[in-house]
Amino acid sequence: MKALNRQISKNLRDIADLLDLQDANPFRAQAYRHAAQTIDELETDLSIITNEKGKQALIKIPTIGAGIARSIYEYIRFGRMSRLDYLRGESDPIEMLRVIPGIGRGLAERIFDTLHVNNYEALENALHSGQLSKVPGIGKHRLQTIGTWLLNSMSQHHTEAKHQQDQRDSHRDSPKAANREPSIQAILKLDQVYRQKMKDGQLPLISPKRFNPDNKAWLPILHKTDDEWHFTALFSNTERAHKLNRVFDWVVIYAYDHQYHEWQYTVVTETKGKLLGKRVIRGKEKECLRYYQSTGEAPE
C-alpha cells in the first residue's frame, strides 16, 4: 500500500479515537474507522484517484462519504486535515492564511480579527461576498492574487460549492432548503451550553500540543448531535487568541448536517456598538442584532 494511503488511514483512525475520547456520537467514530479500513485495502494511491477524477471519485469508494472525502482531499492538497487539527486543539488560522501568496503575518492577523475565518472555504466565501475587500491593507491587486490562488487550490471545492449553490437557488422557495444553515439561535444556544458545561466541569478536556508546554489537559470540547446537526464546540486555542487574552472568550463552533455540508463559526463577546457585552457570531453581527431585537435583548 502506498505511503500516502497509510498516512491518511492513520489520520482517520486518529480522528475516530479522538471522537471516542471526547464522547462524540459513536457512529461518527465508526464511520472514520470503516473508511480507514477501506483505504488500507486499496491498491491505488489516493492521489492518483483525485488527480485523475477529482474529489467526487473518493465519494464513490465504499464507506467514504462526502465529509471524509473532503478531509482526504484536503490532506492530499494541503498536507493537513483541519478536522484532525481542531479535535486536537491545534487549528491555527493565522498560519493557514500565511500559506497564500501576498499574505504576511500582519495581514493574516487583520483578516482573522475582521472575519474570523478558520479555513480556505470560509476565506473563499468572504472573497466572493465582498467581505474580504473590507479588510485594511487588501487592495485590488491582493484580492486578485488571493482569488487566483484560491481558484487554483480549491477548484474542486469551488465547482462543488457552485453546484450546491445552484441547487439551493433553484429551490429557493423550499422551506427546507432555506433553513439549511444552522440558525443564529441554534449557534448562540450551543455557545451558551458549551460555556455553562465548561463552568460546571461537565466536558472532557483535551491536551493540545500548541501553547501547552506542560502538556496539561485543559481545553474543554463539546460534541452534540440532534435531529439535524452534528456540532463541535471548543475555545480558540490560537496564537491570536492567546496574544489578545481571548482564549476563554472566543468559542469556535463546527456544524455538519446529515448531507455532510460543513459550517464554522466563531462566537465572541462584542466590545462595541449596540451589542456591547452580548455574545455575537463574528461575520454575522447584523443577523445577531436582529435576533436580539426579536427577543427584546437589544435596542430597536
PDB file of C-alpha atoms in Angstrom:
ATOM      1  CA  MET A   1       0.000   0.000   0.000  1.00  0.00           C
ATOM      2  CA  LYS A   2       1.224   3.493  -0.799  1.00  0.00           C
ATOM      3  CA  ALA A   3       2.727   5.639   1.982  1.00  0.00           C
ATOM      4  CA  LEU A   4       0.137   8.361   1.370  1.00  0.00           C
ATOM      5  CA  ASN A   5      -2.706   5.893   1.836  1.00  0.00           C
ATOM      6  CA  ARG A   6      -1.139   4.642   5.069  1.00  0.00           C
ATOM      7  CA  GLN A   7      -0.873   8.153   6.475  1.00  0.00           C
ATOM      8  CA  ILE A   8      -4.436   9.020   5.511  1.00  0.00           C
ATOM      9  CA  SER A   9      -5.853   5.869   7.077  1.00  0.00           C
ATOM     10  CA  LYS A  10      -3.839   6.586  10.243  1.00  0.00           C
ATOM     11  CA  ASN A  11      -5.234  10.121  10.377  1.00  0.00           C
ATOM     12  CA  LEU A  12      -8.780   8.812  10.001  1.00  0.00           C
ATOM     13  CA  ARG A  13      -8.244   6.360  12.862  1.00  0.00           C
ATOM     14  CA  ASP A  14      -6.798   9.170  14.967  1.00  0.00           C
ATOM     15  CA  ILE A  15      -9.982  11.168  14.328  1.00  0.00           C
ATOM     16  CA  ALA A  16     -12.079   8.163  15.375  1.00  0.00           C
ATOM     17  CA  ASP A  17     -10.057   7.693  18.570  1.00  0.00           C
ATOM     18  CA  LEU A  18     -10.406  11.370  19.474  1.00  0.00           C
ATOM     19  CA  LEU A  19     -14.151  11.299  18.856  1.00  0.00           C
ATOM     20  CA  ASP A  20     -14.416   8.344  21.248  1.00  0.00           C
ATOM     21  CA  LEU A  21     -12.331  10.074  23.905  1.00  0.00           C
ATOM     22  CA  GLN A  22     -14.393  13.257  23.564  1.00  0.00           C
ATOM     23  CA  ASP A  23     -17.768  11.493  23.998  1.00  0.00           C
ATOM     24  CA  ALA A  24     -18.926  12.170  20.440  1.00  0.00           C
ATOM     25  CA  ASN A  25     -21.601  10.174  18.647  1.00  0.00           C
ATOM     26  CA  PRO A  26     -20.120   6.638  18.333  1.00  0.00           C
ATOM     27  CA  PHE A  27     -21.485   6.281  14.810  1.00  0.00           C
ATOM     28  CA  ARG A  28     -19.217   9.124  13.668  1.00  0.00           C
ATOM     29  CA  ALA A  29     -16.135   7.369  15.003  1.00  0.00           C
ATOM     30  CA  GLN A  30     -17.251   4.114  13.418  1.00  0.00           C
ATOM     31  CA  ALA A  31     -17.591   5.819  10.018  1.00  0.00           C
ATOM     32  CA  TYR A  32     -13.960   7.001  10.149  1.00  0.00           C
ATOM     33  CA  ARG A  33     -12.721   3.521  11.088  1.00  0.00           C
ATOM     34  CA  HIS A  34     -14.656   1.904   8.258  1.00  0.00           C
ATOM     35  CA  ALA A  35     -13.176   4.413   5.812  1.00  0.00           C
ATOM     36  CA  ALA A  36      -9.668   3.770   7.153  1.00  0.00           C
ATOM     37  CA  GLN A  37     -10.124   0.023   6.670  1.00  0.00           C
ATOM     38  CA  THR A  38     -11.285   0.578   3.096  1.00  0.00           C
ATOM     39  CA  ILE A  39      -8.209   2.699   2.360  1.00  0.00           C
ATOM     40  CA  ASP A  40      -5.940   0.028   3.855  1.00  0.00           C
ATOM     41  CA  GLU A  41      -7.289  -2.383   1.255  1.00  0.00           C
ATOM     42  CA  LEU A  42      -6.965  -0.049  -1.740  1.00  0.00           C
ATOM     43  CA  GLU A  43      -4.313  -0.906  -4.308  1.00  0.00           C
ATOM     44  CA  THR A  44      -4.347   2.535  -5.926  1.00  0.00           C
ATOM     45  CA  ASP A  45      -2.736   5.641  -4.465  1.00  0.00           C
ATOM     46  CA  LEU A  46      -5.456   8.085  -3.410  1.00  0.00           C
ATOM     47  CA  SER A  47      -3.593  10.982  -5.005  1.00  0.00           C
ATOM     48  CA  ILE A  48      -3.843   9.237  -8.389  1.00  0.00           C
ATOM     49  CA  ILE A  49      -7.591   8.829  -7.919  1.00  0.00           C
ATOM     50  CA  THR A  50      -8.096  12.502  -7.065  1.00  0.00           C
ATOM     51  CA  ASN A  51      -5.717  13.807  -9.743  1.00  0.00           C
ATOM     52  CA  GLU A  52      -7.473  11.825 -12.442  1.00  0.00           C
ATOM     53  CA  LYS A  53     -11.116  12.103 -11.372  1.00  0.00           C
ATOM     54  CA  GLY A  54     -11.339  14.686  -8.587  1.00  0.00           C
ATOM     55  CA  LYS A  55     -12.874  14.578  -5.146  1.00  0.00           C
ATOM     56  CA  GLN A  56     -16.121  13.050  -6.386  1.00  0.00           C
ATOM     57  CA  ALA A  57     -14.197   9.872  -7.190  1.00  0.00           C
ATOM     58  CA  LEU A  58     -13.415   9.486  -3.482  1.00  0.00           C
ATOM     59  CA  ILE A  59     -17.101   9.562  -2.598  1.00  0.00           C
ATOM     60  CA  LYS A  60     -17.707   6.653  -4.955  1.00  0.00           C
ATOM     61  CA  ILE A  61     -15.364   4.472  -2.880  1.00  0.00           C
ATOM     62  CA  PRO A  62     -17.438   2.316  -0.477  1.00  0.00           C
ATOM     63  CA  THR A  63     -17.637   3.666   3.138  1.00  0.00           C
ATOM     64  CA  ILE A  64     -16.198   7.081   2.158  1.00  0.00           C
ATOM     65  CA  GLY A  65     -18.863   9.754   2.455  1.00  0.00           C
ATOM     66  CA  ALA A  66     -18.662  13.391   1.432  1.00  0.00           C
ATOM     67  CA  GLY A  67     -17.302  14.629   4.752  1.00  0.00           C
ATOM     68  CA  ILE A  68     -14.488  12.081   4.916  1.00  0.00           C
ATOM     69  CA  ALA A  69     -13.731  12.630   1.237  1.00  0.00           C
ATOM     70  CA  ARG A  70     -13.295  16.324   1.982  1.00  0.00           C
ATOM     71  CA  SER A  71     -10.756  15.515   4.708  1.00  0.00           C
ATOM     72  CA  ILE A  72      -8.860  13.149   2.405  1.00  0.00           C
ATOM     73  CA  TYR A  73      -8.792  15.689  -0.419  1.00  0.00           C
ATOM     74  CA  GLU A  74      -7.638  18.390   1.975  1.00  0.00           C
ATOM     75  CA  TYR A  75      -4.740  16.211   3.142  1.00  0.00           C
ATOM     76  CA  ILE A  76      -3.701  15.376  -0.419  1.00  0.00           C
ATOM     77  CA  ARG A  77      -3.881  19.038  -1.465  1.00  0.00           C
ATOM     78  CA  PHE A  78      -2.524  20.789   1.651  1.00  0.00           C
ATOM     79  CA  GLY A  79      -0.881  18.092   3.769  1.00  0.00           C
ATOM     80  CA  ARG A  80      -3.287  18.559   6.679  1.00  0.00           C
ATOM     81  CA  MET A  81      -6.732  17.572   7.894  1.00  0.00           C
ATOM     82  CA  SER A  82      -8.436  20.514   9.568  1.00  0.00           C
ATOM     83  CA  ARG A  83     -10.857  18.168  11.336  1.00  0.00           C
ATOM     84  CA  LEU A  84      -7.972  16.346  12.987  1.00  0.00           C
ATOM     85  CA  ASP A  85      -6.321  19.669  13.849  1.00  0.00           C
ATOM     86  CA  TYR A  86      -9.313  21.079  15.686  1.00  0.00           C
ATOM     87  CA  LEU A  87     -10.061  17.828  17.515  1.00  0.00           C
ATOM     88  CA  ARG A  88      -6.510  18.114  18.837  1.00  0.00           C
ATOM     89  CA  GLY A  89      -6.986  21.792  19.632  1.00  0.00           C
ATOM     90  CA  GLU A  90      -4.275  22.684  17.128  1.00  0.00           C
ATOM     91  CA  SER A  91      -6.104  24.692  14.481  1.00  0.00           C
ATOM     92  CA  ASP A  92      -4.099  27.793  13.514  1.00  0.00           C
ATOM     93  CA  PRO A  93      -5.919  30.130  11.104  1.00  0.00           C
ATOM     94  CA  ILE A  94      -3.043  32.625  11.018  1.00  0.00           C
ATOM     95  CA  GLU A  95      -0.565  30.057   9.699  1.00  0.00           C
ATOM     96  CA  MET A  96      -3.244  28.759   7.331  1.00  0.00           C
ATOM     97  CA  LEU A  97      -3.634  32.229   5.819  1.00  0.00           C
ATOM     98  CA  ARG A  98       0.115  32.824   5.547  1.00  0.00           C
ATOM     99  CA  VAL A  99       0.400  29.962   3.041  1.00  0.00           C
ATOM    100  CA  ILE A 100      -1.317  32.195   0.472  1.00  0.00           C
ATOM    101  CA  PRO A 101       0.999  34.397  -1.639  1.00  0.00           C
ATOM    102  CA  GLY A 102       0.792  38.053  -0.651  1.00  0.00           C
ATOM    103  CA  ILE A 103      -0.432  37.409   2.895  1.00  0.00           C
ATOM    104  CA  GLY A 104       2.134  38.039   5.621  1.00  0.00           C
ATOM    105  CA  ARG A 105       1.626  37.742   9.370  1.00  0.00           C
ATOM    106  CA  GLY A 106       0.264  41.272   9.819  1.00  0.00           C
ATOM    107  CA  LEU A 107      -2.323  40.929   7.074  1.00  0.00           C
ATOM    108  CA  ALA A 108      -3.244  37.410   8.234  1.00  0.00           C
ATOM    109  CA  GLU A 109      -3.957  38.794  11.701  1.00  0.00           C
ATOM    110  CA  ARG A 110      -6.095  41.607  10.278  1.00  0.00           C
ATOM    111  CA  ILE A 111      -8.081  39.130   8.168  1.00  0.00           C
ATOM    112  CA  PHE A 112      -8.673  36.906  11.168  1.00  0.00           C
ATOM    113  CA  ASP A 113      -9.526  39.791  13.505  1.00  0.00           C
ATOM    114  CA  THR A 114     -12.014  41.155  10.966  1.00  0.00           C
ATOM    115  CA  LEU A 115     -13.594  37.981   9.609  1.00  0.00           C
ATOM    116  CA  HIS A 116     -12.564  35.134  11.959  1.00  0.00           C
ATOM    117  CA  VAL A 117     -12.192  32.775   9.001  1.00  0.00           C
ATOM    118  CA  ASN A 118     -10.888  29.358  10.049  1.00  0.00           C
ATOM    119  CA  ASN A 119     -10.423  27.604   6.702  1.00  0.00           C
ATOM    120  CA  TYR A 120      -9.928  28.238   2.994  1.00  0.00           C
ATOM    121  CA  GLU A 121     -13.609  27.655   2.207  1.00  0.00           C
ATOM    122  CA  ALA A 122     -14.586  30.451   4.608  1.00  0.00           C
ATOM    123  CA  LEU A 123     -11.962  32.720   3.059  1.00  0.00           C
ATOM    124  CA  GLU A 124     -13.297  31.956  -0.406  1.00  0.00           C
ATOM    125  CA  ASN A 125     -16.825  32.825   0.743  1.00  0.00           C
ATOM    126  CA  ALA A 126     -15.526  36.090   2.212  1.00  0.00           C
ATOM    127  CA  LEU A 127     -13.835  36.891  -1.106  1.00  0.00           C
ATOM    128  CA  HIS A 128     -16.968  36.338  -3.188  1.00  0.00           C
ATOM    129  CA  SER A 129     -19.269  38.126  -0.722  1.00  0.00           C
ATOM    130  CA  GLY A 130     -17.054  41.231  -0.729  1.00  0.00           C
ATOM    131  CA  GLN A 131     -16.189  40.982   2.970  1.00  0.00           C
ATOM    132  CA  LEU A 132     -12.507  40.341   2.270  1.00  0.00           C
ATOM    133  CA  SER A 133     -12.167  43.650   0.409  1.00  0.00           C
ATOM    134  CA  LYS A 134     -13.135  45.487   3.618  1.00  0.00           C
ATOM    135  CA  VAL A 135     -10.051  44.256   5.485  1.00  0.00           C
ATOM    136  CA  PRO A 136      -7.476  47.081   5.846  1.00  0.00           C
ATOM    137  CA  GLY A 137      -4.497  46.537   3.578  1.00  0.00           C
ATOM    138  CA  ILE A 138      -6.266  44.459   0.930  1.00  0.00           C
ATOM    139  CA  GLY A 139      -6.402  46.280  -2.375  1.00  0.00           C
ATOM    140  CA  LYS A 140      -7.429  45.184  -5.833  1.00  0.00           C
ATOM    141  CA  HIS A 141      -4.068  43.522  -6.616  1.00  0.00           C
ATOM    142  CA  ARG A 142      -4.055  41.477  -3.402  1.00  0.00           C
ATOM    143  CA  LEU A 143      -7.666  40.447  -3.937  1.00  0.00           C
ATOM    144  CA  GLN A 144      -6.759  39.206  -7.403  1.00  0.00           C
ATOM    145  CA  THR A 145      -3.731  37.307  -6.085  1.00  0.00           C
ATOM    146  CA  ILE A 146      -5.739  35.673  -3.321  1.00  0.00           C
ATOM    147  CA  GLY A 147      -8.585  34.870  -5.694  1.00  0.00           C
ATOM    148  CA  THR A 148      -6.244  33.246  -8.224  1.00  0.00           C
ATOM    149  CA  TRP A 149      -4.608  31.125  -5.526  1.00  0.00           C
ATOM    150  CA  LEU A 150      -7.961  30.006  -4.170  1.00  0.00           C
ATOM    151  CA  LEU A 151      -9.236  29.188  -7.636  1.00  0.00           C
ATOM    152  CA  ASN A 152      -6.188  27.047  -8.386  1.00  0.00           C
ATOM    153  CA  SER A 153      -6.083  25.411  -4.962  1.00  0.00           C
ATOM    154  CA  MET A 154      -9.796  24.981  -4.356  1.00  0.00           C
ATOM    155  CA  SER A 155     -11.035  24.371  -7.880  1.00  0.00           C
ATOM    156  CA  GLN A 156     -12.652  21.082  -6.942  1.00  0.00           C
ATOM    157  CA  HIS A 157     -14.353  22.604  -3.931  1.00  0.00           C
ATOM    158  CA  HIS A 158     -15.359  25.662  -5.946  1.00  0.00           C
ATOM    159  CA  THR A 159     -17.081  23.523  -8.563  1.00  0.00           C
ATOM    160  CA  GLU A 160     -18.970  21.578  -5.903  1.00  0.00           C
ATOM    161  CA  ALA A 161     -19.877  24.712  -3.962  1.00  0.00           C
ATOM    162  CA  LYS A 162     -21.246  26.369  -7.109  1.00  0.00           C
ATOM    163  CA  HIS A 163     -23.277  23.243  -7.885  1.00  0.00           C
ATOM    164  CA  GLN A 164     -24.694  23.238  -4.343  1.00  0.00           C
ATOM    165  CA  GLN A 165     -25.494  26.950  -4.555  1.00  0.00           C
ATOM    166  CA  ASP A 166     -27.224  26.447  -7.906  1.00  0.00           C
ATOM    167  CA  GLN A 167     -29.320  23.714  -6.308  1.00  0.00           C
ATOM    168  CA  ARG A 168     -30.229  25.993  -3.410  1.00  0.00           C
ATOM    169  CA  ASP A 169     -31.101  28.815  -5.794  1.00  0.00           C
ATOM    170  CA  SER A 170     -33.323  26.537  -7.857  1.00  0.00           C
ATOM    171  CA  HIS A 171     -35.207  25.540  -4.697  1.00  0.00           C
ATOM    172  CA  ARG A 172     -35.248  28.980  -3.111  1.00  0.00           C
ATOM    173  CA  ASP A 173     -38.918  28.725  -2.194  1.00  0.00           C
ATOM    174  CA  SER A 174     -38.426  25.460  -0.343  1.00  0.00           C
ATOM    175  CA  PRO A 175     -38.528  25.971   3.453  1.00  0.00           C
ATOM    176  CA  LYS A 176     -36.222  23.006   3.946  1.00  0.00           C
ATOM    177  CA  ALA A 177     -33.607  24.496   1.622  1.00  0.00           C
ATOM    178  CA  ALA A 178     -33.939  27.946   3.141  1.00  0.00           C
ATOM    179  CA  ASN A 179     -33.136  26.608   6.605  1.00  0.00           C
ATOM    180  CA  ARG A 180     -30.158  24.503   5.580  1.00  0.00           C
ATOM    181  CA  GLU A 181     -27.608  26.519   7.569  1.00  0.00           C
ATOM    182  CA  PRO A 182     -27.952  26.388  11.385  1.00  0.00           C
ATOM    183  CA  SER A 183     -29.949  29.297  12.755  1.00  0.00           C
ATOM    184  CA  ILE A 184     -28.438  32.185  14.696  1.00  0.00           C
ATOM    185  CA  GLN A 185     -30.424  30.982  17.694  1.00  0.00           C
ATOM    186  CA  ALA A 186     -29.002  27.452  17.405  1.00  0.00           C
ATOM    187  CA  ILE A 187     -25.402  28.669  17.273  1.00  0.00           C
ATOM    188  CA  LEU A 188     -25.798  31.100  20.170  1.00  0.00           C
ATOM    189  CA  LYS A 189     -27.603  28.439  22.208  1.00  0.00           C
ATOM    190  CA  LEU A 190     -24.795  25.964  21.648  1.00  0.00           C
ATOM    191  CA  ASP A 191     -22.271  28.607  22.677  1.00  0.00           C
ATOM    192  CA  GLN A 192     -24.239  29.099  25.899  1.00  0.00           C
ATOM    193  CA  VAL A 193     -24.452  25.354  26.556  1.00  0.00           C
ATOM    194  CA  TYR A 194     -20.733  24.897  25.929  1.00  0.00           C
ATOM    195  CA  ARG A 195     -19.668  27.670  28.303  1.00  0.00           C
ATOM    196  CA  GLN A 196     -22.096  26.545  31.033  1.00  0.00           C
ATOM    197  CA  LYS A 197     -20.959  22.916  30.831  1.00  0.00           C
ATOM    198  CA  MET A 198     -17.370  24.127  30.951  1.00  0.00           C
ATOM    199  CA  LYS A 199     -18.080  26.067  34.161  1.00  0.00           C
ATOM    200  CA  ASP A 200     -19.822  23.043  35.651  1.00  0.00           C
ATOM    201  CA  GLY A 201     -16.896  20.756  34.788  1.00  0.00           C
ATOM    202  CA  GLN A 202     -19.048  18.513  32.611  1.00  0.00           C
ATOM    203  CA  LEU A 203     -16.875  18.416  29.482  1.00  0.00           C
ATOM    204  CA  PRO A 204     -13.940  16.186  28.520  1.00  0.00           C
ATOM    205  CA  LEU A 205     -10.617  18.028  28.378  1.00  0.00           C
ATOM    206  CA  ILE A 206      -8.041  17.670  25.632  1.00  0.00           C
ATOM    207  CA  SER A 207      -4.321  18.335  25.808  1.00  0.00           C
ATOM    208  CA  PRO A 208      -3.317  20.435  22.787  1.00  0.00           C
ATOM    209  CA  LYS A 209       0.307  20.425  21.668  1.00  0.00           C
ATOM    210  CA  ARG A 210       0.315  24.125  20.854  1.00  0.00           C
ATOM    211  CA  PHE A 211       0.618  26.746  23.632  1.00  0.00           C
ATOM    212  CA  ASN A 212       0.712  23.999  26.228  1.00  0.00           C
ATOM    213  CA  PRO A 213       4.310  23.499  27.426  1.00  0.00           C
ATOM    214  CA  ASP A 214       3.241  21.424  30.453  1.00  0.00           C
ATOM    215  CA  ASN A 215       1.121  19.103  28.281  1.00  0.00           C
ATOM    216  CA  LYS A 216      -1.917  19.641  30.501  1.00  0.00           C
ATOM    217  CA  ALA A 217      -5.441  18.596  29.570  1.00  0.00           C
ATOM    218  CA  TRP A 218      -7.138  21.990  29.824  1.00  0.00           C
ATOM    219  CA  LEU A 219      -9.158  22.622  26.635  1.00  0.00           C
ATOM    220  CA  PRO A 220     -12.838  21.585  27.033  1.00  0.00           C
ATOM    221  CA  ILE A 221     -14.613  20.205  23.987  1.00  0.00           C
ATOM    222  CA  LEU A 222     -18.290  19.540  23.345  1.00  0.00           C
ATOM    223  CA  HIS A 223     -19.843  17.226  20.767  1.00  0.00           C
ATOM    224  CA  LYS A 224     -23.610  17.391  20.370  1.00  0.00           C
ATOM    225  CA  THR A 225     -25.921  15.700  17.889  1.00  0.00           C
ATOM    226  CA  ASP A 226     -29.596  16.417  17.312  1.00  0.00           C
ATOM    227  CA  ASP A 227     -32.052  15.527  14.572  1.00  0.00           C
ATOM    228  CA  GLU A 228     -30.481  17.955  12.085  1.00  0.00           C
ATOM    229  CA  TRP A 229     -26.897  18.698  13.086  1.00  0.00           C
ATOM    230  CA  HIS A 230     -23.623  17.445  14.442  1.00  0.00           C
ATOM    231  CA  PHE A 231     -21.954  20.214  16.471  1.00  0.00           C
ATOM    232  CA  THR A 232     -18.463  20.521  17.912  1.00  0.00           C
ATOM    233  CA  ALA A 233     -17.502  23.449  20.138  1.00  0.00           C
ATOM    234  CA  LEU A 234     -14.217  24.435  21.798  1.00  0.00           C
ATOM    235  CA  PHE A 235     -12.309  27.536  22.817  1.00  0.00           C
ATOM    236  CA  SER A 236      -9.987  29.084  20.249  1.00  0.00           C
ATOM    237  CA  ASN A 237      -6.510  27.777  21.083  1.00  0.00           C
ATOM    238  CA  THR A 238      -4.791  30.026  18.564  1.00  0.00           C
ATOM    239  CA  GLU A 239      -1.794  32.323  18.783  1.00  0.00           C
ATOM    240  CA  ARG A 240      -4.050  35.313  18.161  1.00  0.00           C
ATOM    241  CA  ALA A 241      -6.475  34.351  20.936  1.00  0.00           C
ATOM    242  CA  HIS A 242      -3.608  33.908  23.387  1.00  0.00           C
ATOM    243  CA  LYS A 243      -1.980  37.179  22.353  1.00  0.00           C
ATOM    244  CA  LEU A 244      -5.214  39.133  22.886  1.00  0.00           C
ATOM    245  CA  ASN A 245      -6.139  37.186  26.047  1.00  0.00           C
ATOM    246  CA  ARG A 246      -9.345  35.925  24.422  1.00  0.00           C
ATOM    247  CA  VAL A 247      -8.835  32.159  24.665  1.00  0.00           C
ATOM    248  CA  PHE A 248     -11.700  31.706  27.133  1.00  0.00           C
ATOM    249  CA  ASP A 249     -13.953  34.119  25.258  1.00  0.00           C
ATOM    250  CA  TRP A 250     -13.716  33.032  21.625  1.00  0.00           C
ATOM    251  CA  VAL A 251     -15.684  29.829  21.018  1.00  0.00           C
ATOM    252  CA  VAL A 252     -15.245  28.052  17.687  1.00  0.00           C
ATOM    253  CA  ILE A 253     -18.270  26.006  16.584  1.00  0.00           C
ATOM    254  CA  TYR A 254     -18.272  23.480  13.758  1.00  0.00           C
ATOM    255  CA  ALA A 255     -21.609  22.316  12.334  1.00  0.00           C
ATOM    256  CA  TYR A 256     -22.364  19.466   9.931  1.00  0.00           C
ATOM    257  CA  ASP A 257     -25.679  18.357   8.533  1.00  0.00           C
ATOM    258  CA  HIS A 258     -26.543  14.822   7.504  1.00  0.00           C
ATOM    259  CA  GLN A 259     -25.511  15.545   3.903  1.00  0.00           C
ATOM    260  CA  TYR A 260     -22.017  16.472   5.214  1.00  0.00           C
ATOM    261  CA  HIS A 261     -22.233  20.168   4.406  1.00  0.00           C
ATOM    262  CA  GLU A 262     -19.981  21.977   6.849  1.00  0.00           C
ATOM    263  CA  TRP A 263     -20.015  25.410   8.513  1.00  0.00           C
ATOM    264  CA  GLN A 264     -17.693  27.066  11.005  1.00  0.00           C
ATOM    265  CA  TYR A 265     -18.474  29.948  13.336  1.00  0.00           C
ATOM    266  CA  THR A 266     -16.617  31.967  15.961  1.00  0.00           C
ATOM    267  CA  VAL A 267     -18.726  33.349  18.805  1.00  0.00           C
ATOM    268  CA  VAL A 268     -17.267  36.243  20.815  1.00  0.00           C
ATOM    269  CA  THR A 269     -18.308  38.861  23.347  1.00  0.00           C
ATOM    270  CA  GLU A 270     -18.958  42.098  21.449  1.00  0.00           C
ATOM    271  CA  THR A 271     -16.785  45.006  22.586  1.00  0.00           C
ATOM    272  CA  LYS A 272     -18.559  47.891  20.847  1.00  0.00           C
ATOM    273  CA  GLY A 273     -21.783  49.150  19.327  1.00  0.00           C
ATOM    274  CA  LYS A 274     -25.365  48.219  20.091  1.00  0.00           C
ATOM    275  CA  LEU A 275     -24.459  44.673  21.091  1.00  0.00           C
ATOM    276  CA  LEU A 276     -21.766  45.634  23.575  1.00  0.00           C
ATOM    277  CA  GLY A 277     -21.348  42.761  26.021  1.00  0.00           C
ATOM    278  CA  LYS A 278     -23.542  40.367  24.024  1.00  0.00           C
ATOM    279  CA  ARG A 279     -22.378  37.105  22.503  1.00  0.00           C
ATOM    280  CA  VAL A 280     -22.240  37.507  18.717  1.00  0.00           C
ATOM    281  CA  ILE A 281     -21.213  35.375  15.769  1.00  0.00           C
ATOM    282  CA  ARG A 282     -18.284  37.075  14.071  1.00  0.00           C
ATOM    283  CA  GLY A 283     -19.231  37.966  10.499  1.00  0.00           C
ATOM    284  CA  LYS A 284     -22.954  37.743  11.320  1.00  0.00           C
ATOM    285  CA  GLU A 285     -23.259  40.781  13.562  1.00  0.00           C
ATOM    286  CA  LYS A 286     -26.292  42.197  11.705  1.00  0.00           C
ATOM    287  CA  GLU A 287     -28.127  38.883  11.965  1.00  0.00           C
ATOM    288  CA  CYS A 288     -27.290  38.688  15.665  1.00  0.00           C
ATOM    289  CA  LEU A 289     -28.605  42.226  16.187  1.00  0.00           C
ATOM    290  CA  ARG A 290     -31.889  41.292  14.514  1.00  0.00           C
ATOM    291  CA  TYR A 291     -32.087  38.156  16.659  1.00  0.00           C
ATOM    292  CA  TYR A 292     -31.531  40.034  19.906  1.00  0.00           C
ATOM    293  CA  GLN A 293     -34.022  42.694  18.825  1.00  0.00           C
ATOM    294  CA  SER A 294     -36.617  39.966  18.208  1.00  0.00           C
ATOM    295  CA  THR A 295     -36.065  38.637  21.714  1.00  0.00           C
ATOM    296  CA  GLY A 296     -36.129  42.090  23.297  1.00  0.00           C
ATOM    297  CA  GLU A 297     -32.488  41.854  24.372  1.00  0.00           C
ATOM    298  CA  ALA A 298     -31.160  44.680  22.183  1.00  0.00           C
ATOM    299  CA  PRO A 299     -32.287  48.195  21.232  1.00  0.00           C
ATOM    300  CA  GLU A 300     -34.521  48.583  18.192  1.00  0.00           C
TER     301      GLU A 300
END
